């Protein structure tokens, strides 16, 4: 395990871990200053490309966006999502994870699932590829977007999976849309940091999709808090530009050669 990952794990029980998504350099370079982890999430499929699910996101899309993000991330841990159907067996996962790492120079990859992906995770880790797990709501395979952990059987499976992922060697686990007391129990049980999204304050850290946080993506989900209305700011800027052009106030001499 490299030092960056070791230091990341050490944050558990010490300080809250701040994580956000980025899909391009400009946003990445702003959030990098304040984050411990920047994730190139496959949520880019719905956020940027209006796909109905993340299933249509390809390896090439993830790689191209990650190359851009890499230019903006200087200090945070940079993690890239392995998209749907790129880790169906250990051999395929290893080939694609190696491609992501070599082309994007990211620090780690993230993949979704519990027991089913343990063998895959072990293979990647054996090959020195740091892996972040993802439990709870799994957008790549979800049939609905309901929160997880209401029923006893489901709770037991998610808790068991968190232990299996830890044993397999993941350095952290994203908990997505998980009932609060279950997220608390998992966080107490596993030694690696849990990063919550819709999974209560009890996780070791939090992650949000940056476009949701800044008000650029129109999403109505209980777990999202909009910290700014960037859509309005862009709209106002564009309107002012348009007014100036129409009134011949732009470009002025200062902007001309
Ligand atoms: O794809 C993504 O952005 C994610 C986060 C929401 C955790 O997996």
Coordinates of N, CA and C and ligand atoms in Angstrom, one line a residue:
X1 N 0.8 -1.2 0.0 CA 0.0 0.0 0.0 C 0.9 1.3 0.0
X2 N 0.6 2.2 -0.9 CA 1.4 3.4 -0.9 C 1.1 4.4 0.3
X3 N 2.0 5.4 0.5 CA 1.8 6.3 1.7 C 0.5 7.1 1.6
X4 N 0.1 7.5 0.4 CA -1.1 8.3 0.2 C -2.3 7.5 0.8
X5 N -2.3 6.2 0.4 CA -3.5 5.4 0.9 C -3.4 5.1 2.4
X6 N -2.2 4.9 2.9 CA -2.0 4.6 4.3 C -2.5 5.9 5.1
X7 N -2.1 7.0 4.7 CA -2.5 8.3 5.4 C -4.0 8.5 5.3
X8 N -4.5 8.1 4.2 CA -6.0 8.2 4.0 C -6.7 7.3 5.1
X9 N -6.2 6.1 5.2 CA -6.9 5.2 6.2 C -6.7 5.7 7.6
X10 N -5.6 6.3 7.9 CA -5.3 6.8 9.2 C -6.2 7.9 9.7
X11 N -7.0 8.5 8.7 CA -7.9 9.5 9.1 C -9.1 9.0 9.8
X12 N -9.3 7.7 9.7 CA -10.5 7.1 10.4 C -10.4 7.4 11.9
X13 N -11.4 7.8 12.5 CA -11.5 8.2 13.9 C -10.7 9.4 14.3
X14 N -10.1 10.1 13.3 CA -9.3 11.3 13.6 C -10.0 12.5 13.1
X15 N -10.2 12.5 11.7 CA -10.9 13.7 11.2 C -11.8 13.2 10.1
X16 N -12.9 14.0 9.8 CA -13.9 13.6 8.8 C -13.2 13.7 7.4
X17 N -13.5 12.7 6.6 CA -12.9 12.6 5.3 C -13.8 13.3 4.2
X18 N -13.2 14.3 3.6 CA -14.0 15.1 2.6 C -13.8 14.6 1.2
X19 N -14.9 14.2 0.5 CA -14.7 13.6 -0.8 C -15.8 14.3 -1.7
X20 N -15.4 14.4 -3.0 CA -16.4 15.0 -4.0 C -16.0 14.3 -5.3
X21 N -17.0 14.4 -6.3 CA -16.7 13.9 -7.6 C -16.2 15.1 -8.5
X22 N -15.4 14.7 -9.5 CA -15.0 15.6 -10.6 C -15.0 14.9 -11.9
X23 N -15.4 15.6 -13.0 CA -15.3 14.9 -14.3 C -14.4 15.7 -15.2
X24 N -13.8 16.8 -14.7 CA -13.0 17.6 -15.6 C -12.0 18.4 -14.8
X25 N -10.9 18.9 -15.5 CA -9.8 19.6 -14.8 C -10.3 20.9 -14.0
X26 N -11.1 21.7 -14.6 CA -11.4 23.0 -13.9 C -12.1 22.8 -12.5
X27 N -13.1 21.9 -12.5 CA -13.7 21.6 -11.2 C -12.8 20.9 -10.3
X28 N -12.0 20.0 -10.8 CA -11.1 19.2 -10.0 C -10.1 20.1 -9.3
X29 N -9.6 21.1 -10.0 CA -8.5 21.9 -9.4 C -9.1 22.8 -8.3
X30 N -10.4 23.1 -8.3 CA -11.0 23.9 -7.2 C -11.2 23.0 -6.0
X31 N -11.8 21.8 -6.2 CA -12.2 21.0 -5.1 C -11.0 20.3 -4.5
X32 N -10.0 20.1 -5.3 CA -8.8 19.4 -4.8 C -8.2 20.1 -3.5
X33 N -8.3 21.4 -3.5 CA -7.8 22.2 -2.4 C -8.4 21.8 -1.0
X34 N -9.7 21.3 -1.1 CA -10.5 21.1 0.1 C -10.8 19.7 0.4
X35 N -10.4 18.8 -0.5 CA -10.8 17.4 -0.4 C -9.7 16.5 0.0
X36 N -10.1 15.3 0.5 CA -9.1 14.3 0.8 C -9.1 13.3 -0.4
X37 N -10.3 13.2 -1.0 CA -10.5 12.2 -2.1 C -11.3 12.9 -3.2
X38 N -10.8 12.7 -4.5 CA -11.6 13.2 -5.6 C -12.0 11.9 -6.4
X39 N -13.3 11.7 -6.7 CA -13.7 10.5 -7.4 C -14.2 10.9 -8.8
X40 N -13.6 10.2 -9.8 CA -14.2 10.4 -11.1 C -15.3 9.3 -11.2
X41 N -16.5 9.7 -10.8 CA -17.6 8.7 -10.7 C -18.3 8.4 -12.0
X42 N -18.8 7.2 -12.1 CA -19.5 6.9 -13.4 C -20.9 7.6 -13.4
X43 N -21.2 8.3 -12.3 CA -22.3 9.2 -12.3 C -22.3 10.2 -13.4
X44 N -21.1 10.4 -14.0 CA -21.0 11.3 -15.1 C -21.9 10.9 -16.3
X45 N -22.3 9.6 -16.3 CA -23.2 9.1 -17.3 C -24.5 9.8 -17.2
X46 N -25.1 9.9 -16.0 CA -26.4 10.6 -15.9 C -26.2 12.1 -15.8
X47 N -25.1 12.6 -15.1 CA -25.0 14.0 -14.9 C -24.6 14.8 -16.2
X48 N -23.7 14.2 -16.9 CA -23.2 14.9 -18.1 C -23.8 14.5 -19.4
X49 N -24.2 13.2 -19.5 CA -24.6 12.6 -20.8 C -26.1 12.3 -20.8
X50 N -26.8 12.6 -19.6 CA -28.2 12.3 -19.5 C -28.6 10.8 -19.8
X51 N -27.7 9.9 -19.5 CA -28.0 8.5 -19.7 C -29.1 8.1 -18.6
X52 N -29.9 7.2 -18.9 CA -31.0 6.8 -17.9 C -30.3 6.0 -16.7
X53 N -29.2 5.5 -17.0 CA -28.4 4.8 -15.9 C -27.0 4.8 -16.1
X54 N -26.2 4.4 -15.2 CA -24.7 4.4 -15.4 C -24.2 3.3 -16.2
X55 N -25.2 2.4 -16.6 CA -24.8 1.1 -17.3 C -24.2 1.4 -18.7
X56 N -24.5 2.6 -19.3 CA -24.0 2.9 -20.6 C -22.7 3.5 -20.6
X57 N -22.1 3.8 -19.4 CA -20.8 4.5 -19.4 C -19.7 3.5 -19.8
X58 N -18.8 4.0 -20.7 CA -17.8 3.1 -21.2 C -16.4 3.4 -20.5
X59 N -15.5 2.4 -20.7 CA -14.2 2.5 -20.1 C -13.5 3.8 -20.8
X60 N -13.7 4.0 -22.1 CA -13.0 5.1 -22.7 C -13.5 6.4 -22.2
X61 N -14.8 6.5 -21.9 CA -15.4 7.7 -21.3 C -14.7 8.0 -20.0
X62 N -14.6 7.0 -19.2 CA -14.0 7.2 -17.8 C -12.6 7.6 -18.0
X63 N -11.9 7.0 -18.9 CA -10.4 7.3 -19.1 C -10.2 8.7 -19.6
X64 N -11.0 9.2 -20.5 CA -10.9 10.5 -21.0 C -11.2 11.6 -20.0
X65 N -12.3 11.4 -19.2 CA -12.6 12.3 -18.2 C -11.5 12.3 -17.1
X66 N -11.1 11.1 -16.8 CA -10.1 11.0 -15.7 C -8.7 11.7 -16.1
X67 N -8.4 11.7 -17.4 CA -7.2 12.3 -17.8 C -7.3 13.8 -17.6
X68 N -8.5 14.4 -17.8 CA -8.7 15.8 -17.6 C -8.6 16.1 -16.1
X69 N -9.3 15.2 -15.3 CA -9.3 15.4 -13.8 C -7.9 15.4 -13.3
X70 N -7.1 14.4 -13.8 CA -5.7 14.3 -13.3 C -5.0 15.6 -13.3
X71 N -5.2 16.4 -14.4 CA -4.5 17.7 -14.5 C -4.9 18.6 -13.4
X72 N -6.0 18.4 -12.8 CA -6.5 19.4 -11.7 C -6.2 18.9 -10.3
X73 N -6.0 17.6 -10.2 CA -5.8 17.0 -8.8 C -4.3 16.9 -8.5
X74 N -3.9 17.7 -7.5 CA -2.5 17.7 -7.1 C -2.3 17.0 -5.7
X75 N -3.2 17.1 -4.8 CA -3.0 16.6 -3.5 C -3.9 15.5 -3.0
X76 N -5.1 15.5 -3.5 CA -6.1 14.5 -3.0 C -5.8 13.1 -3.6
X77 N -6.4 12.1 -3.0 CA -6.4 10.8 -3.5 C -7.4 10.8 -4.7
X78 N -6.9 10.4 -5.9 CA -7.8 10.4 -7.0 C -8.2 8.9 -7.3
X79 N -9.5 8.7 -7.3 CA -10.1 7.4 -7.5 C -11.0 7.4 -8.7
X80 N -10.9 6.4 -9.5 CA -11.7 6.3 -10.8 C -12.7 5.1 -10.7
X81 N -13.9 5.3 -11.0 CA -14.9 4.2 -11.0 C -14.6 3.3 -12.2
X82 N -14.7 2.0 -12.0 CA -14.7 1.0 -13.1 C -16.2 0.9 -13.6
X83 N -16.4 1.2 -14.8 CA -17.8 1.2 -15.3 C -18.4 -0.2 -15.4
X84 N -19.7 -0.2 -15.6 CA -20.5 -1.5 -15.7 C -19.8 -2.4 -16.8
X85 N -19.9 -3.7 -16.6 CA -19.4 -4.7 -17.5 C -17.9 -4.6 -17.9
X86 N -17.1 -4.0 -17.0 CA -15.7 -3.9 -17.2 C -14.9 -4.8 -16.2
X87 N -15.7 -5.4 -15.2 CA -15.0 -6.2 -14.2 C -15.9 -7.5 -13.9
X88 N -16.3 -8.2 -15.0 CA -17.2 -9.3 -14.8 C -16.4 -10.6 -14.3
X89 N -15.1 -10.6 -14.5 CA -14.3 -11.7 -13.9 C -12.9 -11.1 -13.6
X90 N -12.1 -11.8 -12.8 CA -10.8 -11.3 -12.4 C -9.9 -10.9 -13.6
X91 N -9.9 -11.7 -14.6 CA -9.0 -11.4 -15.8 C -9.4 -10.1 -16.4
X92 N -10.7 -9.9 -16.7 CA -11.2 -8.7 -17.3 C -11.0 -7.5 -16.4
X93 N -11.2 -7.7 -15.2 CA -11.1 -6.6 -14.2 C -9.6 -6.1 -14.2
X94 N -8.7 -7.1 -14.1 CA -7.3 -6.7 -14.0 C -6.8 -6.0 -15.3
X95 N -7.3 -6.5 -16.5 CA -6.9 -5.8 -17.7 C -7.4 -4.4 -17.8
X96 N -8.7 -4.2 -17.4 CA -9.2 -2.9 -17.4 C -8.7 -1.9 -16.3
X97 N -8.5 -2.5 -15.2 CA -8.0 -1.6 -14.1 C -6.6 -1.2 -14.4
X98 N -5.8 -2.1 -15.0 CA -4.4 -1.7 -15.4 C -4.5 -0.6 -16.4
X99 N -5.4 -0.7 -17.3 CA -5.6 0.3 -18.4 C -5.9 1.7 -17.8
X100 N -6.9 1.6 -16.9 CA -7.3 2.9 -16.2 C -6.1 3.5 -15.5
X101 N -5.4 2.7 -14.7 CA -4.3 3.3 -13.9 C -3.2 3.8 -14.9
X102 N -2.8 3.0 -15.9 CA -1.7 3.5 -16.7 C -2.1 4.7 -17.6
X103 N -3.3 4.8 -18.0 CA -3.7 5.9 -18.9 C -4.0 7.2 -18.1
X104 N -4.5 7.0 -16.9 CA -5.0 8.2 -16.1 C -4.1 8.6 -14.9
X105 N -3.2 7.7 -14.6 CA -2.3 7.9 -13.4 C -3.1 8.2 -12.1
X106 N -4.3 7.6 -12.0 CA -5.1 7.7 -10.8 C -4.4 6.9 -9.7
X107 N -4.9 7.1 -8.4 CA -4.3 6.4 -7.3 C -5.0 5.1 -7.0
X108 N -6.2 5.0 -7.4 CA -7.0 3.8 -7.1 C -8.2 3.7 -7.9
X109 N -8.9 2.5 -7.9 CA -10.1 2.4 -8.6 C -11.2 2.0 -7.6
X110 N -12.5 2.2 -8.0 CA -13.6 1.8 -7.2 C -14.5 0.9 -8.0
X111 N -15.1 -0.1 -7.4 CA -16.1 -0.9 -8.0 C -17.2 -1.3 -7.1
X112 N -18.3 -1.6 -7.7 CA -19.5 -1.8 -6.9 C -19.8 -3.3 -6.5
X113 N -20.2 -3.6 -5.3 CA -20.7 -4.9 -5.0 C -20.0 -5.5 -3.7
X114 N -20.6 -6.6 -3.3 CA -20.2 -7.3 -2.1 C -19.5 -8.6 -2.4
X115 N -20.2 -9.7 -1.9 CA -19.6 -11.0 -2.0 C -19.2 -11.4 -3.4
X116 N -20.0 -11.0 -4.4 CA -19.8 -11.3 -5.8 C -18.5 -10.8 -6.4
X117 N -18.0 -9.7 -5.8 CA -16.8 -9.1 -6.4 C -15.5 -9.4 -5.6
X118 N -15.7 -10.2 -4.5 CA -14.5 -10.4 -3.6 C -13.3 -11.0 -4.3
X119 N -13.6 -12.0 -5.2 CA -12.5 -12.6 -5.9 C -11.8 -11.6 -6.9
X120 N -12.6 -10.7 -7.4 CA -12.1 -9.7 -8.3 C -11.2 -8.7 -7.6
X121 N -11.7 -8.3 -6.4 CA -11.0 -7.3 -5.6 C -9.6 -7.9 -5.2
X122 N -9.7 -9.2 -4.7 CA -8.4 -9.8 -4.3 C -7.4 -9.9 -5.4
X123 N -7.9 -10.2 -6.6 CA -6.9 -10.2 -7.8 C -6.3 -8.9 -8.0
X124 N -7.1 -7.8 -8.0 CA -6.6 -6.5 -8.2 C -5.6 -6.1 -7.1
X125 N -5.9 -6.4 -5.9 CA -5.0 -6.0 -4.8 C -3.7 -6.8 -4.9
X126 N -3.8 -8.1 -5.2 CA -2.6 -8.9 -5.4 C -1.7 -8.3 -6.4
X127 N -2.3 -7.6 -7.4 CA -1.5 -7.0 -8.5 C -1.3 -5.5 -8.2
X128 N -1.3 -5.1 -6.9 CA -0.9 -3.8 -6.4 C -1.9 -2.7 -6.9
X129 N -3.1 -3.0 -7.1 CA -4.0 -2.0 -7.5 C -5.0 -1.7 -6.3
X130 N -4.8 -0.5 -5.7 CA -5.7 -0.2 -4.6 C -7.2 -0.1 -5.0
X131 N -8.0 -0.7 -4.2 CA -9.4 -0.8 -4.5 C -10.3 -0.1 -3.4
X132 N -11.3 0.7 -3.8 CA -12.3 1.2 -2.9 C -13.6 0.4 -3.2
X133 N -14.3 0.0 -2.2 CA -15.5 -0.8 -2.3 C -16.7 0.2 -2.4
X134 N -17.8 -0.4 -2.7 CA -19.1 0.4 -2.8 C -20.3 -0.5 -2.5
X135 N -20.9 -0.2 -1.3 CA -22.1 -1.1 -0.9 C -23.3 -0.2 -0.7
X136 N -24.5 -0.9 -0.6 CA -25.7 -0.2 -0.4 C -26.4 -0.2 -1.7
X137 N -26.9 1.0 -2.1 CA -27.4 1.2 -3.4 C -26.3 1.2 -4.5
X138 N -26.5 0.3 -5.4 CA -25.4 0.0 -6.4 C -26.0 0.4 -7.8
X139 N -25.8 1.7 -8.2 CA -26.4 2.2 -9.4 C -26.2 1.3 -10.7
X140 N -25.0 0.6 -10.7 CA -24.8 -0.2 -11.9 C -25.7 -1.5 -12.1
X141 N -26.3 -1.9 -10.9 CA -27.1 -3.1 -11.0 C -28.5 -2.8 -10.3
X142 N -28.8 -1.6 -9.8 CA -30.0 -1.4 -9.0 C -31.3 -1.5 -9.9
X143 N -32.3 -2.1 -9.3 CA -33.6 -2.2 -9.9 C -34.4 -1.0 -9.6
X144 N -34.2 -0.5 -8.4 CA -34.8 0.8 -8.0 C -33.9 1.6 -7.2
X145 N -34.3 2.8 -6.8 CA -33.4 3.7 -6.1 C -33.8 3.9 -4.7
X146 N -34.4 2.9 -4.1 CA -34.8 2.9 -2.7 C -33.6 2.8 -1.8
X147 N -33.6 3.4 -0.6 CA -32.5 3.2 0.3 C -32.4 1.8 0.8
X148 N -31.3 1.3 1.3 CA -31.0 -0.1 1.6 C -30.9 -0.2 3.2
X149 N -31.3 -1.4 3.6 CA -31.0 -1.7 5.0 C -32.3 -1.6 5.9
X150 N -33.4 -1.6 5.3 CA -34.7 -1.5 6.1 C -35.0 -2.9 6.7
X151 N -34.9 -3.9 5.8 CA -35.2 -5.3 6.3 C -34.0 -6.0 6.8
X152 N -34.3 -6.9 7.8 CA -33.2 -7.6 8.5 C -32.3 -8.4 7.6
X153 N -32.9 -9.1 6.6 CA -32.0 -9.9 5.7 C -31.1 -9.0 5.0
X154 N -31.6 -8.0 4.4 CA -30.8 -7.0 3.6 C -29.7 -6.4 4.5
X155 N -30.0 -6.1 5.7 CA -29.0 -5.5 6.7 C -27.9 -6.5 6.9
X156 N -28.3 -7.7 7.1 CA -27.3 -8.7 7.4 C -26.3 -8.9 6.2
X157 N -26.9 -8.9 5.0 CA -26.1 -9.1 3.8 C -25.1 -7.9 3.7
X158 N -25.6 -6.7 3.9 CA -24.7 -5.5 3.7 C -23.6 -5.5 4.7
X159 N -24.0 -5.9 6.0 CA -23.0 -5.9 7.0 C -21.9 -7.0 6.7
X160 N -22.4 -8.2 6.3 CA -21.5 -9.3 6.0 C -20.6 -8.8 4.8
X161 N -21.1 -8.2 3.8 CA -20.4 -7.7 2.6 C -19.3 -6.7 3.1
X162 N -19.6 -5.9 4.0 CA -18.6 -4.9 4.4 C -17.4 -5.6 5.0
X163 N -17.7 -6.7 5.8 CA -16.6 -7.4 6.4 C -15.8 -8.2 5.3
X164 N -16.5 -8.7 4.3 CA -15.8 -9.4 3.3 C -14.9 -8.5 2.5
X165 N -15.4 -7.3 2.2 CA -14.6 -6.3 1.4 C -13.4 -5.9 2.2
X166 N -13.6 -5.7 3.5 CA -12.4 -5.4 4.4 C -11.4 -6.5 4.4
X167 N -11.9 -7.7 4.5 CA -10.9 -8.9 4.5 C -10.2 -9.0 3.1
X168 N -10.9 -8.6 2.1 CA -10.3 -8.7 0.7 C -9.3 -7.7 0.5
X169 N -9.3 -6.6 1.4 CA -8.2 -5.6 1.3 C -8.5 -4.2 0.8
X170 N -9.8 -3.9 0.7 CA -10.2 -2.6 0.2 C -9.6 -1.5 1.2
X171 N -9.3 -0.3 0.7 CA -8.8 0.7 1.6 C -9.9 1.6 2.2
X172 N -11.1 1.5 1.6 CA -12.2 2.3 2.0 C -13.5 1.8 1.4
X173 N -14.6 2.1 2.0 CA -15.9 1.6 1.4 C -16.9 2.8 1.3
X174 N -17.4 3.0 0.1 CA -18.5 4.0 -0.1 C -19.8 3.3 0.4
X175 N -20.6 3.9 1.2 CA -21.9 3.4 1.6 C -22.9 4.4 1.0
X176 N -23.7 3.8 0.0 CA -24.6 4.7 -0.7 C -26.1 4.4 -0.2
X177 N -26.8 5.4 0.2 CA -28.2 5.3 0.6 C -28.5 4.1 1.5
X178 N -27.9 4.1 2.7 CA -28.0 3.0 3.7 C -28.6 3.6 4.9
X179 N -29.5 2.9 5.5 CA -30.2 3.3 6.7 C -29.2 3.7 7.8
X180 N -29.4 4.7 8.6 CA -28.4 5.3 9.5 C -27.8 4.4 10.4
X181 N -28.6 3.6 11.2 CA -28.0 2.7 12.2 C -27.2 1.6 11.6
X182 N -27.5 1.2 10.4 CA -26.7 0.2 9.7 C -25.3 0.8 9.3
X183 N -25.4 2.1 8.8 CA -24.1 2.7 8.4 C -23.3 2.9 9.6
X184 N -23.9 3.2 10.8 CA -23.2 3.4 12.0 C -22.5 2.1 12.4
X185 N -23.2 1.0 12.3 CA -22.7 -0.3 12.7 C -21.5 -0.7 11.8
X186 N -21.7 -0.5 10.5 CA -20.6 -0.9 9.6 C -19.4 0.0 9.9
X187 N -19.6 1.2 10.1 CA -18.5 2.2 10.4 C -17.7 1.7 11.7
X188 N -18.5 1.2 12.6 CA -17.9 0.8 13.9 C -17.1 -0.5 13.7
X189 N -17.7 -1.4 12.8 CA -17.2 -2.7 12.6 C -15.9 -2.8 11.8
X190 N -15.9 -2.1 10.6 CA -14.7 -2.2 9.7 C -13.6 -1.2 10.1
X191 N -12.3 -1.6 9.9 CA -11.2 -0.7 10.3 C -10.9 0.3 9.2
X192 N -11.4 0.1 8.0 CA -11.1 1.1 6.9 C -12.2 2.2 6.9
X193 N -11.9 3.4 6.4 CA -12.9 4.4 6.5 C -14.1 4.2 5.6
X194 N -15.3 4.5 6.1 CA -16.5 4.4 5.3 C -16.8 5.9 4.8
X195 N -17.2 6.0 3.6 CA -17.5 7.3 3.0 C -19.0 7.2 2.6
X196 N -19.8 8.1 3.2 CA -21.3 8.0 3.0 C -21.8 9.0 2.0
X197 N -22.8 8.5 1.3 CA -23.7 9.4 0.4 C -25.1 8.9 0.7
X198 N -25.8 9.7 1.4 CA -27.1 9.3 1.9 C -27.0 8.2 2.9
X199 N -26.0 8.2 3.7 CA -25.8 7.1 4.7 C -25.5 7.6 6.1
X200 N -26.0 8.8 6.4 CA -26.0 9.4 7.7 C -24.6 10.0 8.0
X201 N -24.6 10.7 9.2 CA -23.5 11.4 9.7 C -22.5 10.4 10.4
X202 N -22.9 9.2 10.5 CA -22.0 8.2 11.3 C -20.8 7.7 10.5
X203 N -20.8 8.0 9.1 CA -19.7 7.5 8.3 C -18.4 8.3 8.6
X204 N -17.3 7.7 8.3 CA -16.0 8.4 8.5 C -15.8 9.6 7.6
X205 N -16.5 9.6 6.5 CA -16.4 10.7 5.6 C -17.7 10.8 4.8
X206 N -17.7 11.9 3.9 CA -18.9 12.1 3.1 C -18.5 12.3 1.7
X207 N -19.3 12.0 0.7 CA -19.1 12.3 -0.7 C -20.4 12.8 -1.3
X208 N -20.3 13.7 -2.2 CA -21.5 14.2 -3.0 C -21.0 14.4 -4.4
X209 N -22.0 14.4 -5.3 CA -21.7 14.7 -6.7 C -21.6 16.2 -6.7
X210 N -20.4 16.7 -7.2 CA -20.2 18.2 -7.1 C -21.2 19.0 -7.9
X211 N -21.6 18.5 -9.0 CA -22.7 19.2 -9.8 C -24.0 19.3 -9.0
X212 N -24.3 18.4 -8.1 CA -25.5 18.5 -7.3 C -25.2 19.6 -6.2
X213 N -24.1 19.5 -5.6 CA -23.7 20.5 -4.5 C -23.7 21.9 -5.0
X214 N -23.3 22.2 -6.2 CA -23.2 23.5 -6.7 C -24.4 24.0 -7.4
X215 N -25.4 23.1 -7.6 CA -26.7 23.5 -8.2 C -26.6 23.5 -9.7
X216 N -25.8 22.7 -10.3 CA -25.7 22.6 -11.7 C -26.5 21.5 -12.3
X217 N -26.7 20.5 -11.5 CA -27.5 19.3 -11.9 C -28.8 19.3 -11.2
X218 N -29.9 19.1 -12.1 CA -31.2 19.2 -11.5 C -31.6 17.8 -10.9
X219 N -31.4 17.7 -9.7 CA -31.7 16.4 -9.0 C -32.4 16.7 -7.7
X220 N -33.5 15.8 -7.5 CA -34.2 16.0 -6.2 C -34.0 14.7 -5.5
X221 N -33.0 14.7 -4.6 CA -32.8 13.5 -3.8 C -32.6 14.0 -2.4
X222 N -33.1 13.2 -1.4 CA -33.1 13.6 0.0 C -31.7 13.8 0.5
X223 N -30.7 13.1 -0.1 CA -29.3 13.1 0.5 C -28.5 14.3 -0.1
X224 N -29.1 15.0 -1.0 CA -28.4 16.2 -1.7 C -28.6 17.5 -0.9
X225 N -27.6 18.2 -0.6 CA -27.7 19.6 -0.1 C -27.1 20.5 -1.2
X226 N -27.9 21.5 -1.6 CA -27.3 22.4 -2.6 C -26.7 23.6 -1.9
X227 N -25.4 23.7 -2.1 CA -24.6 24.7 -1.3 C -24.4 26.0 -2.1
X228 N -24.8 26.0 -3.4 CA -24.7 27.2 -4.2 C -25.7 27.0 -5.4
X229 N -26.0 28.2 -6.1 CA -26.8 28.1 -7.3 C -26.0 28.6 -8.5
X230 N -25.1 27.8 -8.9 CA -24.2 28.1 -10.0 C -24.9 28.3 -11.3
X231 N -26.1 27.6 -11.4 CA -26.9 27.7 -12.6 C -27.3 29.2 -12.8
X232 N -27.8 29.8 -11.7 CA -28.2 31.2 -11.8 C -27.0 32.1 -12.1
X233 N -25.9 31.8 -11.5 CA -24.7 32.7 -11.8 C -24.3 32.6 -13.2
X234 N -24.3 31.4 -13.8 CA -23.9 31.3 -15.2 C -25.0 32.0 -16.1
X235 N -26.2 31.8 -15.7 CA -27.3 32.4 -16.5 C -27.2 33.9 -16.5
X236 N -26.9 34.5 -15.3 CA -26.8 36.0 -15.2 C -25.6 36.4 -16.0
X237 N -24.5 35.7 -15.9 CA -23.3 36.1 -16.7 C -23.6 36.1 -18.2
X238 N -24.3 35.0 -18.7 CA -24.5 34.9 -20.1 C -25.5 36.0 -20.5
X239 N -26.5 36.3 -19.7 CA -27.4 37.4 -20.0 C -26.7 38.7 -20.1
X240 N -25.8 39.0 -19.2 CA -25.0 40.3 -19.2 C -24.2 40.4 -20.5
X241 N -23.5 39.2 -20.8 CA -22.7 39.2 -22.0 C -23.6 39.5 -23.3
X242 N -24.8 38.9 -23.3 CA -25.7 39.1 -24.4 C -26.1 40.6 -24.6
X243 N -26.4 41.1 -23.4 CA -26.9 42.6 -23.4 C -25.7 43.4 -23.9
X244 N -24.5 43.2 -23.4 CA -23.4 44.0 -23.9 C -23.1 43.9 -25.4
X245 N -23.2 42.7 -25.9 CA -23.0 42.5 -27.3 C -24.0 43.2 -28.1
X246 N -25.3 43.1 -27.7 CA -26.4 43.7 -28.4 C -26.2 45.3 -28.4
X247 N -25.7 45.8 -27.3 CA -25.6 47.2 -27.1 C -24.2 47.7 -27.6
X248 N -23.5 46.9 -28.3 CA -22.1 47.2 -28.7 C -21.2 47.7 -27.5
X249 N -21.5 47.2 -26.3 CA -20.6 47.5 -25.2 C -19.5 46.5 -25.0
X250 N -19.6 45.4 -25.7 CA -18.5 44.4 -25.7 C -18.3 43.9 -27.2
X251 N -17.1 43.8 -27.7 CA -15.9 44.1 -27.0 C -15.6 45.7 -27.1
X252 N -14.9 46.1 -26.0 CA -14.5 47.5 -26.0 C -13.1 47.6 -26.6
X253 N -12.5 48.8 -26.6 CA -11.1 49.0 -27.1 C -10.2 48.0 -26.4
X254 N -10.4 47.9 -25.0 CA -9.6 47.1 -24.1 C -9.5 45.7 -24.6
X255 N -10.6 45.2 -25.2 CA -10.7 43.8 -25.6 C -10.4 43.6 -27.1
X256 N -9.9 44.7 -27.7 CA -9.7 44.6 -29.1 C -8.2 44.8 -29.5
X257 N -7.8 44.5 -30.7 CA -6.4 44.6 -31.1 C -6.3 45.7 -32.1
Ligands
LIG1 O1 -20.5 7.6 -9.5 C1 -20.4 8.3 -8.5 O2 -20.4 9.5 -8.5 C2 -20.4 7.6 -7.2 C3 -20.6 8.4 -6.0 C4 -22.0 8.9 -5.9 C5 -20.2 7.7 -4.7 O3 -20.2 6.4 -7.1

